[in-house]
Amino acid sequence: MMRLLLACACLWLAACSPSSSTSLSERLVSPGGASPLLDQAHIAATIATLPNRSGKVTSRAGVPIFWRAFDAGDYGLHYRYARPRHEGGQPMDMDLRLAPTGRFRAQPPRGTVVLLHGWMMSGDAMLPWSLQLAQSGYRVVTIDLRNHGHSGNGPAGYGTVESDEVVDVIHALRASGEVQGPLYLFGVSYGAATALFTAEKLGSEVQGVVAMESFANAGDAIRSMIPHLLASQPTGWQAQAVAAYARWRYADQNMDEVIAAANRRLGVDLDRVDVSRAVARSQACVLLLHGDDDQHIPVSQGRRLAQASPRAHYIEMRGEDHITLPMRIDLLGGVVNDWMARDAGGPAGLCPAPRLPMEANFMALAQGGSGSNG
């Protein structure tokens, strides 16, 4: 059993310390480290049992960016999903078991998938997807975005600056032989927006993008996310105390003023960080995934992205939210694998519609863009 404790939103807002003088705008500039609810020691111990390679690439901005690679092969992954009880601030169980049948043997990869994590997470937190995709025959490279994991720090760019650094890592790893074959980008939330900006910049170097829970516009996402986080009502006493402190400290702040202050520090206009334009300009096929119960990044943002390009296909999952959707490897692992395989083998210039198994198809509320149920 691998227990993965995902980020409590109010701990992000309160920065885990009532003595902190950090303003809300400063939280938008830098996340202030990894979530204290992420069981990093357990994840690290699991990764230590697996064959992998890692290193750092210094980006054009001088920021060291950490990467980790898993070869294609059989890791003996067995995954079972049980709906988490995160609504009340409770920990979430992820039943991930590794039962290899013999000594691991790396296989020639059918391509490379670069995984990009969400805010206050890390590449290692995407271990279940890493192993799922590696067992499907891909070499998997996880990247810690700036301000996260083992990478260096710098002002957040909401995907604009981070995508430059992902480009730098991909080029360095392609030159060293770590990136092989067709290239796919797979991002969750903040990482999904970064993946879409990266695909725009890399052009024909990217075969396809899987973007889960991306925002369409950074300013709009902040205006919807922070009030939702402040209104959360966790049940555990520690989470309740932090939530109460966050509401006391931040609830009366004007979000337009907060964003304007962050803009001045970032040198970026968050209301002009428009992921829709990146989707429209991307040469890659795009698979967009969103839960219809997502209160962090409302589903309206996913639908907006779906309308940006005829090369984008969109799946909207009934009953899934911002925390549960990335955990639905049981439903979406095969969907993603099948879509990437048909994308790589299909006619040039055409993007395949995703094909959903019966259970996932039943749970899909809508599939828009240019796709249809296969």
mmCIF file of C-alpha atoms in Angstrom:
data_model
loop_
_atom_site.group_PDB
_atom_site.id
_atom_site.type_symbol
_atom_site.label_atom_id
_atom_site.label_comp_id
_atom_site.label_asym_id
_atom_site.label_seq_id
_atom_site.Cartn_x
_atom_site.Cartn_y
_atom_site.Cartn_z
ATOM 1 C CA MET A 1 0.000 0.000 0.000
ATOM 2 C CA MET A 2 1.323 3.387 -0.895
ATOM 3 C CA ARG A 3 -0.308 6.230 1.024
ATOM 4 C CA LEU A 4 -0.239 9.427 -0.996
ATOM 5 C CA LEU A 5 -1.266 12.497 0.991
ATOM 6 C CA LEU A 6 -2.154 15.250 -1.434
ATOM 7 C CA ALA A 7 -2.025 18.945 -0.740
ATOM 8 C CA CYS A 8 -4.560 20.550 1.565
ATOM 9 C CA ALA A 9 -5.425 23.811 -0.129
ATOM 10 C CA CYS A 10 -5.626 25.866 3.028
ATOM 11 C CA LEU A 11 -2.129 24.812 4.037
ATOM 12 C CA TRP A 12 -0.948 26.343 0.773
ATOM 13 C CA LEU A 13 -2.751 29.571 1.562
ATOM 14 C CA ALA A 14 -1.555 29.765 5.132
ATOM 15 C CA ALA A 15 1.954 28.544 4.329
ATOM 16 C CA CYS A 16 1.692 26.136 7.276
ATOM 17 C CA SER A 17 2.703 28.723 9.842
ATOM 18 C CA PRO A 18 0.603 31.357 11.621
ATOM 19 C CA SER A 19 3.791 33.340 12.194
ATOM 20 C CA SER A 20 4.425 33.688 8.475
ATOM 21 C CA SER A 21 4.203 37.229 7.118
ATOM 22 C CA THR A 22 3.884 36.064 3.516
ATOM 23 C CA SER A 23 1.149 37.842 1.585
ATOM 24 C CA LEU A 24 -1.289 36.101 -0.698
ATOM 25 C CA SER A 25 0.283 37.755 -3.741
ATOM 26 C CA GLU A 26 3.663 36.319 -2.691
ATOM 27 C CA ARG A 27 2.056 32.867 -2.600
ATOM 28 C CA LEU A 28 1.131 33.404 -6.242
ATOM 29 C CA VAL A 29 4.722 34.321 -7.044
ATOM 30 C CA SER A 30 6.184 31.213 -5.391
ATOM 31 C CA PRO A 31 4.488 28.184 -3.804
ATOM 32 C CA GLY A 32 6.892 28.145 -0.872
ATOM 33 C CA GLY A 33 7.901 24.492 -1.129
ATOM 34 C CA ALA A 34 6.194 21.111 -1.321
ATOM 35 C CA SER A 35 2.929 20.256 0.331
ATOM 36 C CA PRO A 36 3.488 19.110 3.919
ATOM 37 C CA LEU A 37 0.760 16.520 3.382
ATOM 38 C CA LEU A 38 2.677 14.773 0.614
ATOM 39 C CA ASP A 39 4.324 11.652 2.026
ATOM 40 C CA GLN A 40 7.633 12.360 0.353
ATOM 41 C CA ALA A 41 9.607 9.883 2.442
ATOM 42 C CA HIS A 42 7.338 6.984 1.462
ATOM 43 C CA ILE A 43 7.405 7.959 -2.215
ATOM 44 C CA ALA A 44 11.197 8.298 -2.123
ATOM 45 C CA ALA A 45 11.524 4.886 -0.470
ATOM 46 C CA THR A 46 9.377 3.307 -3.180
ATOM 47 C CA ILE A 47 11.360 4.962 -5.974
ATOM 48 C CA ALA A 48 14.603 3.769 -4.361
ATOM 49 C CA THR A 49 13.477 0.188 -5.050
ATOM 50 C CA LEU A 50 12.968 0.895 -8.757
ATOM 51 C CA PRO A 51 15.534 1.160 -11.552
ATOM 52 C CA ASN A 52 15.703 4.775 -12.657
ATOM 53 C CA ARG A 53 18.105 7.520 -13.650
ATOM 54 C CA SER A 54 18.104 11.166 -12.634
ATOM 55 C CA GLY A 55 19.996 14.384 -13.078
ATOM 56 C CA LYS A 56 19.722 18.126 -13.518
ATOM 57 C CA VAL A 57 19.791 20.456 -16.493
ATOM 58 C CA THR A 58 20.573 24.129 -15.968
ATOM 59 C CA SER A 59 17.971 26.129 -17.856
ATOM 60 C CA ARG A 60 18.564 29.223 -19.979
ATOM 61 C CA ALA A 61 17.486 31.237 -16.925
ATOM 62 C CA GLY A 62 20.190 29.604 -14.804
ATOM 63 C CA VAL A 63 17.754 27.467 -12.782
ATOM 64 C CA PRO A 64 18.768 23.836 -12.169
ATOM 65 C CA ILE A 65 15.862 21.602 -13.245
ATOM 66 C CA PHE A 66 15.658 18.044 -11.915
ATOM 67 C CA TRP A 67 14.566 15.094 -14.064
ATOM 68 C CA ARG A 68 14.053 11.383 -13.475
ATOM 69 C CA ALA A 69 13.727 8.657 -16.124
ATOM 70 C CA PHE A 70 12.065 5.233 -15.991
ATOM 71 C CA ASP A 71 12.697 2.723 -18.766
ATOM 72 C CA ALA A 72 9.905 0.873 -20.510
ATOM 73 C CA GLY A 73 9.338 -2.529 -18.950
ATOM 74 C CA ASP A 74 7.354 -4.606 -16.476
ATOM 75 C CA TYR A 75 7.393 -3.135 -12.980
ATOM 76 C CA GLY A 76 4.701 -5.475 -11.690
ATOM 77 C CA LEU A 77 2.346 -2.544 -11.147
ATOM 78 C CA HIS A 78 -1.044 -3.355 -9.652
ATOM 79 C CA TYR A 79 -3.286 -0.372 -9.018
ATOM 80 C CA ARG A 80 -6.679 -0.225 -7.343
ATOM 81 C CA TYR A 81 -8.727 2.947 -7.038
ATOM 82 C CA ALA A 82 -10.846 3.692 -3.992
ATOM 83 C CA ARG A 83 -12.610 7.038 -3.948
ATOM 84 C CA PRO A 84 -10.698 9.298 -1.538
ATOM 85 C CA ARG A 85 -12.245 11.101 1.401
ATOM 86 C CA HIS A 86 -10.443 14.347 0.727
ATOM 87 C CA GLU A 87 -13.473 16.635 0.899
ATOM 88 C CA GLY A 88 -13.075 16.861 4.678
ATOM 89 C CA GLY A 89 -9.306 17.200 4.590
ATOM 90 C CA GLN A 90 -8.777 13.483 5.187
ATOM 91 C CA PRO A 91 -5.818 11.563 3.749
ATOM 92 C CA MET A 92 -6.270 9.637 0.541
ATOM 93 C CA ASP A 93 -5.317 6.024 0.037
ATOM 94 C CA MET A 94 -3.807 4.987 -3.262
ATOM 95 C CA ASP A 95 -3.446 1.224 -3.506
ATOM 96 C CA LEU A 96 -0.332 0.838 -5.612
ATOM 97 C CA ARG A 97 1.459 -2.476 -5.387
ATOM 98 C CA LEU A 98 4.606 -3.627 -7.142
ATOM 99 C CA ALA A 99 4.879 -7.358 -7.713
ATOM 100 C CA PRO A 100 7.388 -7.964 -10.502
ATOM 101 C CA THR A 101 7.560 -11.529 -11.780
ATOM 102 C CA GLY A 102 11.316 -11.466 -12.191
ATOM 103 C CA ARG A 103 14.334 -9.258 -12.615
ATOM 104 C CA PHE A 104 13.506 -6.025 -14.425
ATOM 105 C CA ARG A 105 14.565 -5.896 -18.071
ATOM 106 C CA ALA A 106 14.364 -2.602 -19.913
ATOM 107 C CA GLN A 107 12.568 -2.749 -23.264
ATOM 108 C CA PRO A 108 13.170 -0.586 -26.344
ATOM 109 C CA PRO A 109 10.768 2.330 -25.895
ATOM 110 C CA ARG A 110 7.953 2.988 -28.338
ATOM 111 C CA GLY A 111 8.402 6.686 -27.518
ATOM 112 C CA THR A 112 8.964 9.028 -24.592
ATOM 113 C CA VAL A 113 6.409 10.602 -22.276
ATOM 114 C CA VAL A 114 7.401 13.670 -20.249
ATOM 115 C CA LEU A 115 5.270 14.034 -17.105
ATOM 116 C CA LEU A 116 4.635 17.456 -15.532
ATOM 117 C CA HIS A 117 3.146 17.754 -12.053
ATOM 118 C CA GLY A 118 0.771 20.202 -10.409
ATOM 119 C CA TRP A 119 1.331 23.118 -8.031
ATOM 120 C CA MET A 120 3.173 22.201 -4.799
ATOM 121 C CA MET A 121 3.747 18.667 -6.057
ATOM 122 C CA SER A 122 6.753 17.072 -7.791
ATOM 123 C CA GLY A 123 7.581 14.673 -10.549
ATOM 124 C CA ASP A 124 7.901 11.857 -8.018
ATOM 125 C CA ALA A 125 4.284 12.405 -6.943
ATOM 126 C CA MET A 126 3.284 11.169 -10.405
ATOM 127 C CA LEU A 127 4.821 7.751 -9.770
ATOM 128 C CA PRO A 128 1.614 5.769 -10.510
ATOM 129 C CA TRP A 129 1.282 7.352 -13.946
ATOM 130 C CA SER A 130 5.024 6.937 -14.514
ATOM 131 C CA LEU A 131 4.819 3.189 -13.973
ATOM 132 C CA GLN A 132 1.533 2.832 -15.862
ATOM 133 C CA LEU A 133 3.032 4.468 -18.954
ATOM 134 C CA ALA A 134 6.376 2.658 -18.590
ATOM 135 C CA GLN A 135 4.560 -0.675 -18.488
ATOM 136 C CA SER A 136 2.727 0.405 -21.647
ATOM 137 C CA GLY A 137 6.086 0.577 -23.407
ATOM 138 C CA TYR A 138 7.162 4.207 -23.048
ATOM 139 C CA ARG A 139 10.261 5.672 -21.523
ATOM 140 C CA VAL A 140 8.960 8.115 -18.921
ATOM 141 C CA VAL A 141 10.725 11.297 -17.853
ATOM 142 C CA THR A 142 9.391 13.291 -14.908
ATOM 143 C CA ILE A 143 10.468 16.896 -14.458
ATOM 144 C CA ASP A 144 10.329 18.979 -11.287
ATOM 145 C CA LEU A 145 9.200 22.449 -12.315
ATOM 146 C CA ARG A 146 10.993 25.462 -10.821
ATOM 147 C CA ASN A 147 10.129 25.994 -7.131
ATOM 148 C CA HIS A 148 9.223 22.326 -6.776
ATOM 149 C CA GLY A 149 10.896 19.096 -5.743
ATOM 150 C CA HIS A 150 14.634 18.987 -6.385
ATOM 151 C CA SER A 151 14.702 21.906 -8.848
ATOM 152 C CA GLY A 152 15.878 25.434 -8.163
ATOM 153 C CA ASN A 153 13.770 28.485 -7.476
ATOM 154 C CA GLY A 154 12.593 31.434 -9.508
ATOM 155 C CA PRO A 155 9.462 33.542 -10.038
ATOM 156 C CA ALA A 156 6.509 31.448 -11.187
ATOM 157 C CA GLY A 157 5.410 31.902 -14.787
ATOM 158 C CA TYR A 158 2.149 29.916 -14.770
ATOM 159 C CA GLY A 159 3.473 27.769 -17.574
ATOM 160 C CA THR A 160 5.107 30.509 -19.644
ATOM 161 C CA VAL A 161 8.560 30.454 -18.031
ATOM 162 C CA GLU A 162 8.352 26.842 -16.894
ATOM 163 C CA SER A 163 7.732 25.682 -20.471
ATOM 164 C CA ASP A 164 11.011 27.301 -21.565
ATOM 165 C CA GLU A 165 12.779 25.177 -18.977
ATOM 166 C CA VAL A 166 10.952 22.018 -20.032
ATOM 167 C CA VAL A 167 12.124 22.727 -23.588
ATOM 168 C CA ASP A 168 15.696 23.064 -22.304
ATOM 169 C CA VAL A 169 15.492 19.733 -20.456
ATOM 170 C CA ILE A 170 13.949 17.911 -23.422
ATOM 171 C CA HIS A 171 16.623 19.189 -25.798
ATOM 172 C CA ALA A 172 19.393 18.203 -23.396
ATOM 173 C CA LEU A 173 17.918 14.732 -22.850
ATOM 174 C CA ARG A 174 17.283 14.208 -26.556
ATOM 175 C CA ALA A 175 20.965 14.988 -27.189
ATOM 176 C CA SER A 176 22.058 12.490 -24.516
ATOM 177 C CA GLY A 177 19.726 9.747 -25.751
ATOM 178 C CA GLU A 178 17.288 9.764 -22.848
ATOM 179 C CA VAL A 179 14.442 11.075 -25.020
ATOM 180 C CA GLN A 180 13.792 8.589 -27.824
ATOM 181 C CA GLY A 181 11.090 8.171 -30.433
ATOM 182 C CA PRO A 182 7.815 10.094 -30.638
ATOM 183 C CA LEU A 183 7.526 12.631 -27.818
ATOM 184 C CA TYR A 184 4.410 13.046 -25.705
ATOM 185 C CA LEU A 185 3.787 15.550 -22.930
ATOM 186 C CA PHE A 186 1.450 14.658 -20.056
ATOM 187 C CA GLY A 187 0.587 17.327 -17.474
ATOM 188 C CA VAL A 188 -1.765 17.713 -14.530
ATOM 189 C CA SER A 189 -3.252 21.100 -13.572
ATOM 190 C CA TYR A 190 -0.352 23.608 -13.480
ATOM 191 C CA GLY A 191 1.723 21.006 -15.289
ATOM 192 C CA ALA A 192 -0.982 20.617 -17.938
ATOM 193 C CA ALA A 193 -0.840 24.322 -18.781
ATOM 194 C CA THR A 194 2.960 24.053 -18.872
ATOM 195 C CA ALA A 195 2.723 21.063 -21.221
ATOM 196 C CA LEU A 196 0.467 22.987 -23.616
ATOM 197 C CA PHE A 197 2.824 25.978 -23.670
ATOM 198 C CA THR A 198 5.750 23.584 -24.215
ATOM 199 C CA ALA A 199 4.024 21.918 -27.169
ATOM 200 C CA GLU A 200 3.410 25.307 -28.769
ATOM 201 C CA LYS A 201 7.119 26.126 -28.488
ATOM 202 C CA LEU A 202 8.423 22.749 -29.656
ATOM 203 C CA GLY A 203 6.157 22.575 -32.699
ATOM 204 C CA SER A 204 6.593 19.412 -34.724
ATOM 205 C CA GLU A 205 8.921 17.903 -32.098
ATOM 206 C CA VAL A 206 5.851 16.933 -30.040
ATOM 207 C CA GLN A 207 3.565 14.151 -31.249
ATOM 208 C CA GLY A 208 0.795 14.713 -28.715
ATOM 209 C CA VAL A 209 -0.228 16.250 -25.393
ATOM 210 C CA VAL A 210 -2.402 14.831 -22.613
ATOM 211 C CA ALA A 211 -3.588 17.801 -20.527
ATOM 212 C CA MET A 212 -5.538 16.981 -17.392
ATOM 213 C CA GLU A 213 -7.359 19.793 -15.520
ATOM 214 C CA SER A 214 -5.542 22.665 -17.192
ATOM 215 C CA PHE A 215 -6.656 26.238 -16.683
ATOM 216 C CA ALA A 216 -7.475 28.242 -19.812
ATOM 217 C CA ASN A 217 -6.508 31.623 -18.339
ATOM 218 C CA ALA A 218 -4.334 32.055 -15.252
ATOM 219 C CA GLY A 219 -6.118 35.128 -13.879
ATOM 220 C CA ASP A 220 -9.535 33.511 -14.202
ATOM 221 C CA ALA A 221 -8.275 30.337 -12.546
ATOM 222 C CA ILE A 222 -6.889 32.238 -9.545
ATOM 223 C CA ARG A 223 -10.152 34.148 -9.092
ATOM 224 C CA SER A 224 -12.108 30.909 -8.935
ATOM 225 C CA MET A 225 -9.629 28.738 -7.077
ATOM 226 C CA ILE A 226 -8.715 30.857 -4.070
ATOM 227 C CA PRO A 227 -12.285 31.649 -2.932
ATOM 228 C CA HIS A 228 -13.065 27.932 -3.233
ATOM 229 C CA LEU A 229 -10.042 27.013 -1.131
ATOM 230 C CA LEU A 230 -10.913 29.582 1.509
ATOM 231 C CA ALA A 231 -14.466 28.276 1.729
ATOM 232 C CA SER A 232 -13.382 24.667 2.313
ATOM 233 C CA GLN A 233 -14.501 23.046 5.570
ATOM 234 C CA PRO A 234 -12.102 20.243 6.553
ATOM 235 C CA THR A 235 -12.995 17.905 9.418
ATOM 236 C CA GLY A 236 -9.627 17.181 11.026
ATOM 237 C CA TRP A 237 -8.750 19.563 13.862
ATOM 238 C CA GLN A 238 -5.355 20.506 12.432
ATOM 239 C CA ALA A 239 -6.799 21.206 8.994
ATOM 240 C CA GLN A 240 -9.669 23.132 10.607
ATOM 241 C CA ALA A 241 -7.225 25.333 12.495
ATOM 242 C CA VAL A 242 -5.202 26.116 9.398
ATOM 243 C CA ALA A 243 -8.354 26.753 7.344
ATOM 244 C CA ALA A 244 -9.633 29.165 9.983
ATOM 245 C CA TYR A 245 -6.314 30.995 9.998
ATOM 246 C CA ALA A 246 -6.291 31.191 6.188
ATOM 247 C CA ARG A 247 -9.803 32.682 6.156
ATOM 248 C CA TRP A 248 -8.862 35.178 8.868
ATOM 249 C CA ARG A 249 -5.729 36.211 7.016
ATOM 250 C CA TYR A 250 -6.871 36.199 3.405
ATOM 251 C CA ALA A 251 -10.666 36.106 3.018
ATOM 252 C CA ASP A 252 -11.168 39.879 2.848
ATOM 253 C CA GLN A 253 -8.470 40.534 0.271
ATOM 254 C CA ASN A 254 -9.508 41.899 -3.098
ATOM 255 C CA MET A 255 -8.485 39.328 -5.700
ATOM 256 C CA ASP A 256 -7.937 41.898 -8.434
ATOM 257 C CA GLU A 257 -5.534 43.757 -6.163
ATOM 258 C CA VAL A 258 -3.801 40.504 -5.185
ATOM 259 C CA ILE A 259 -3.321 39.567 -8.832
ATOM 260 C CA ALA A 260 -2.106 43.066 -9.701
ATOM 261 C CA ALA A 261 0.495 42.863 -6.914
ATOM 262 C CA ALA A 262 1.618 39.444 -8.153
ATOM 263 C CA ASN A 263 1.855 40.797 -11.695
ATOM 264 C CA ARG A 264 4.250 43.503 -10.573
ATOM 265 C CA ARG A 265 6.522 40.980 -8.882
ATOM 266 C CA LEU A 266 6.358 38.429 -11.688
ATOM 267 C CA GLY A 267 6.627 40.834 -14.579
ATOM 268 C CA VAL A 268 3.757 38.850 -16.088
ATOM 269 C CA ASP A 269 0.135 39.854 -16.628
ATOM 270 C CA LEU A 270 -1.705 36.812 -15.296
ATOM 271 C CA ASP A 271 -4.860 37.820 -17.136
ATOM 272 C CA ARG A 272 -2.904 37.487 -20.375
ATOM 273 C CA VAL A 273 -1.510 34.030 -19.594
ATOM 274 C CA ASP A 274 -3.890 32.429 -22.066
ATOM 275 C CA VAL A 275 -3.485 28.689 -22.528
ATOM 276 C CA SER A 276 -6.233 28.673 -25.164
ATOM 277 C CA ARG A 277 -3.912 30.476 -27.551
ATOM 278 C CA ALA A 278 -1.230 27.841 -26.970
ATOM 279 C CA VAL A 279 -3.734 25.087 -27.819
ATOM 280 C CA ALA A 280 -4.790 26.939 -30.951
ATOM 281 C CA ARG A 281 -1.177 27.292 -32.122
ATOM 282 C CA SER A 282 -0.004 23.781 -31.229
ATOM 283 C CA GLN A 283 0.930 21.424 -34.049
ATOM 284 C CA ALA A 284 0.468 18.426 -31.744
ATOM 285 C CA CYS A 285 -2.689 16.425 -31.179
ATOM 286 C CA VAL A 286 -4.199 17.283 -27.792
ATOM 287 C CA LEU A 287 -6.266 15.137 -25.428
ATOM 288 C CA LEU A 288 -7.995 17.260 -22.765
ATOM 289 C CA LEU A 289 -9.385 15.662 -19.599
ATOM 290 C CA HIS A 290 -11.503 17.411 -16.968
ATOM 291 C CA GLY A 291 -13.860 16.410 -14.150
ATOM 292 C CA ASP A 292 -17.265 18.031 -14.139
ATOM 293 C CA ASP A 293 -17.068 18.430 -10.332
ATOM 294 C CA ASP A 294 -13.751 20.317 -10.398
ATOM 295 C CA GLN A 295 -14.047 23.350 -8.098
ATOM 296 C CA HIS A 296 -10.371 24.325 -8.230
ATOM 297 C CA ILE A 297 -10.257 24.813 -11.999
ATOM 298 C CA PRO A 298 -13.915 24.962 -13.094
ATOM 299 C CA VAL A 299 -14.968 22.755 -15.953
ATOM 300 C CA SER A 300 -15.803 25.858 -17.976
ATOM 301 C CA GLN A 301 -12.043 26.351 -18.424
ATOM 302 C CA GLY A 302 -11.630 22.869 -19.835
ATOM 303 C CA ARG A 303 -14.499 23.451 -22.239
ATOM 304 C CA ARG A 304 -12.917 26.713 -23.350
ATOM 305 C CA LEU A 305 -9.691 24.900 -24.200
ATOM 306 C CA ALA A 306 -11.648 22.261 -26.131
ATOM 307 C CA GLN A 307 -13.014 24.937 -28.439
ATOM 308 C CA ALA A 308 -9.590 26.387 -29.215
ATOM 309 C CA SER A 309 -8.474 23.890 -31.856
ATOM 310 C CA PRO A 310 -9.892 21.174 -34.100
ATOM 311 C CA ARG A 311 -6.821 19.131 -33.126
ATOM 312 C CA ALA A 312 -8.079 18.923 -29.518
ATOM 313 C CA HIS A 313 -10.338 16.149 -28.205
ATOM 314 C CA TYR A 314 -12.075 16.560 -24.867
ATOM 315 C CA ILE A 315 -13.330 14.105 -22.248
ATOM 316 C CA GLU A 316 -15.343 15.374 -19.305
ATOM 317 C CA MET A 317 -15.756 12.859 -16.495
ATOM 318 C CA ARG A 318 -18.911 12.845 -14.412
ATOM 319 C CA GLY A 319 -18.396 13.052 -10.658
ATOM 320 C CA GLU A 320 -14.620 13.598 -10.757
ATOM 321 C CA ASP A 321 -12.951 16.623 -9.196
ATOM 322 C CA HIS A 322 -9.505 18.204 -9.203
ATOM 323 C CA ILE A 323 -8.121 15.652 -6.743
ATOM 324 C CA THR A 324 -9.794 12.457 -7.926
ATOM 325 C CA LEU A 325 -9.374 12.726 -11.693
ATOM 326 C CA PRO A 326 -5.577 12.231 -11.774
ATOM 327 C CA MET A 327 -6.080 9.132 -9.614
ATOM 328 C CA ARG A 328 -8.410 7.444 -12.116
ATOM 329 C CA ILE A 329 -5.651 5.426 -13.722
ATOM 330 C CA ASP A 330 -8.035 2.475 -13.573
ATOM 331 C CA LEU A 331 -10.337 4.197 -16.075
ATOM 332 C CA LEU A 332 -7.969 6.463 -17.972
ATOM 333 C CA GLY A 333 -4.711 4.497 -18.174
ATOM 334 C CA GLY A 334 -5.905 2.401 -21.086
ATOM 335 C CA VAL A 335 -7.600 5.378 -22.736
ATOM 336 C CA VAL A 336 -4.385 7.402 -22.741
ATOM 337 C CA ASN A 337 -2.279 4.465 -23.929
ATOM 338 C CA ASP A 338 -4.656 3.662 -26.788
ATOM 339 C CA TRP A 339 -4.913 7.306 -27.854
ATOM 340 C CA MET A 340 -1.147 7.791 -27.959
ATOM 341 C CA ALA A 341 -0.620 4.560 -29.879
ATOM 342 C CA ARG A 342 -3.187 5.455 -32.533
ATOM 343 C CA ASP A 343 -1.889 9.025 -32.688
ATOM 344 C CA ALA A 344 1.634 7.814 -33.431
ATOM 345 C CA GLY A 345 0.447 5.324 -36.039
ATOM 346 C CA GLY A 346 -2.284 7.370 -37.698
ATOM 347 C CA PRO A 347 -2.224 9.400 -40.904
ATOM 348 C CA ALA A 348 -0.157 12.572 -40.756
ATOM 349 C CA GLY A 349 -2.127 15.632 -39.805
ATOM 350 C CA LEU A 350 -5.077 13.714 -38.337
ATOM 351 C CA CYS A 351 -5.756 13.451 -34.594
ATOM 352 C CA PRO A 352 -7.605 10.360 -33.359
ATOM 353 C CA ALA A 353 -10.628 10.591 -31.095
ATOM 354 C CA PRO A 354 -10.119 8.813 -27.771
ATOM 355 C CA ARG A 355 -11.925 5.509 -27.284
ATOM 356 C CA LEU A 356 -13.488 4.955 -23.881
ATOM 357 C CA PRO A 357 -14.156 1.562 -22.284
ATOM 358 C CA MET A 358 -17.739 0.923 -21.244
ATOM 359 C CA GLU A 359 -17.304 2.024 -17.621
ATOM 360 C CA ALA A 360 -15.403 5.191 -18.500
ATOM 361 C CA ASN A 361 -17.854 5.919 -21.300
ATOM 362 C CA PHE A 362 -20.729 5.686 -18.844
ATOM 363 C CA MET A 363 -18.990 8.165 -16.560
ATOM 364 C CA ALA A 364 -18.089 10.623 -19.313
ATOM 365 C CA LEU A 365 -20.555 13.474 -19.178
ATOM 366 C CA ALA A 366 -19.433 14.973 -22.442
ATOM 367 C CA GLN A 367 -16.796 14.600 -25.088
ATOM 368 C CA GLY A 368 -16.549 17.730 -27.128
ATOM 369 C CA GLY A 369 -14.131 19.397 -29.499
ATOM 370 C CA SER A 370 -13.725 17.428 -32.709
ATOM 371 C CA GLY A 371 -14.020 14.003 -31.086
ATOM 372 C CA SER A 372 -16.723 11.444 -30.574
ATOM 373 C CA ASN A 373 -16.955 8.214 -28.617
ATOM 374 C CA GLY A 374 -14.901 5.696 -30.565
#
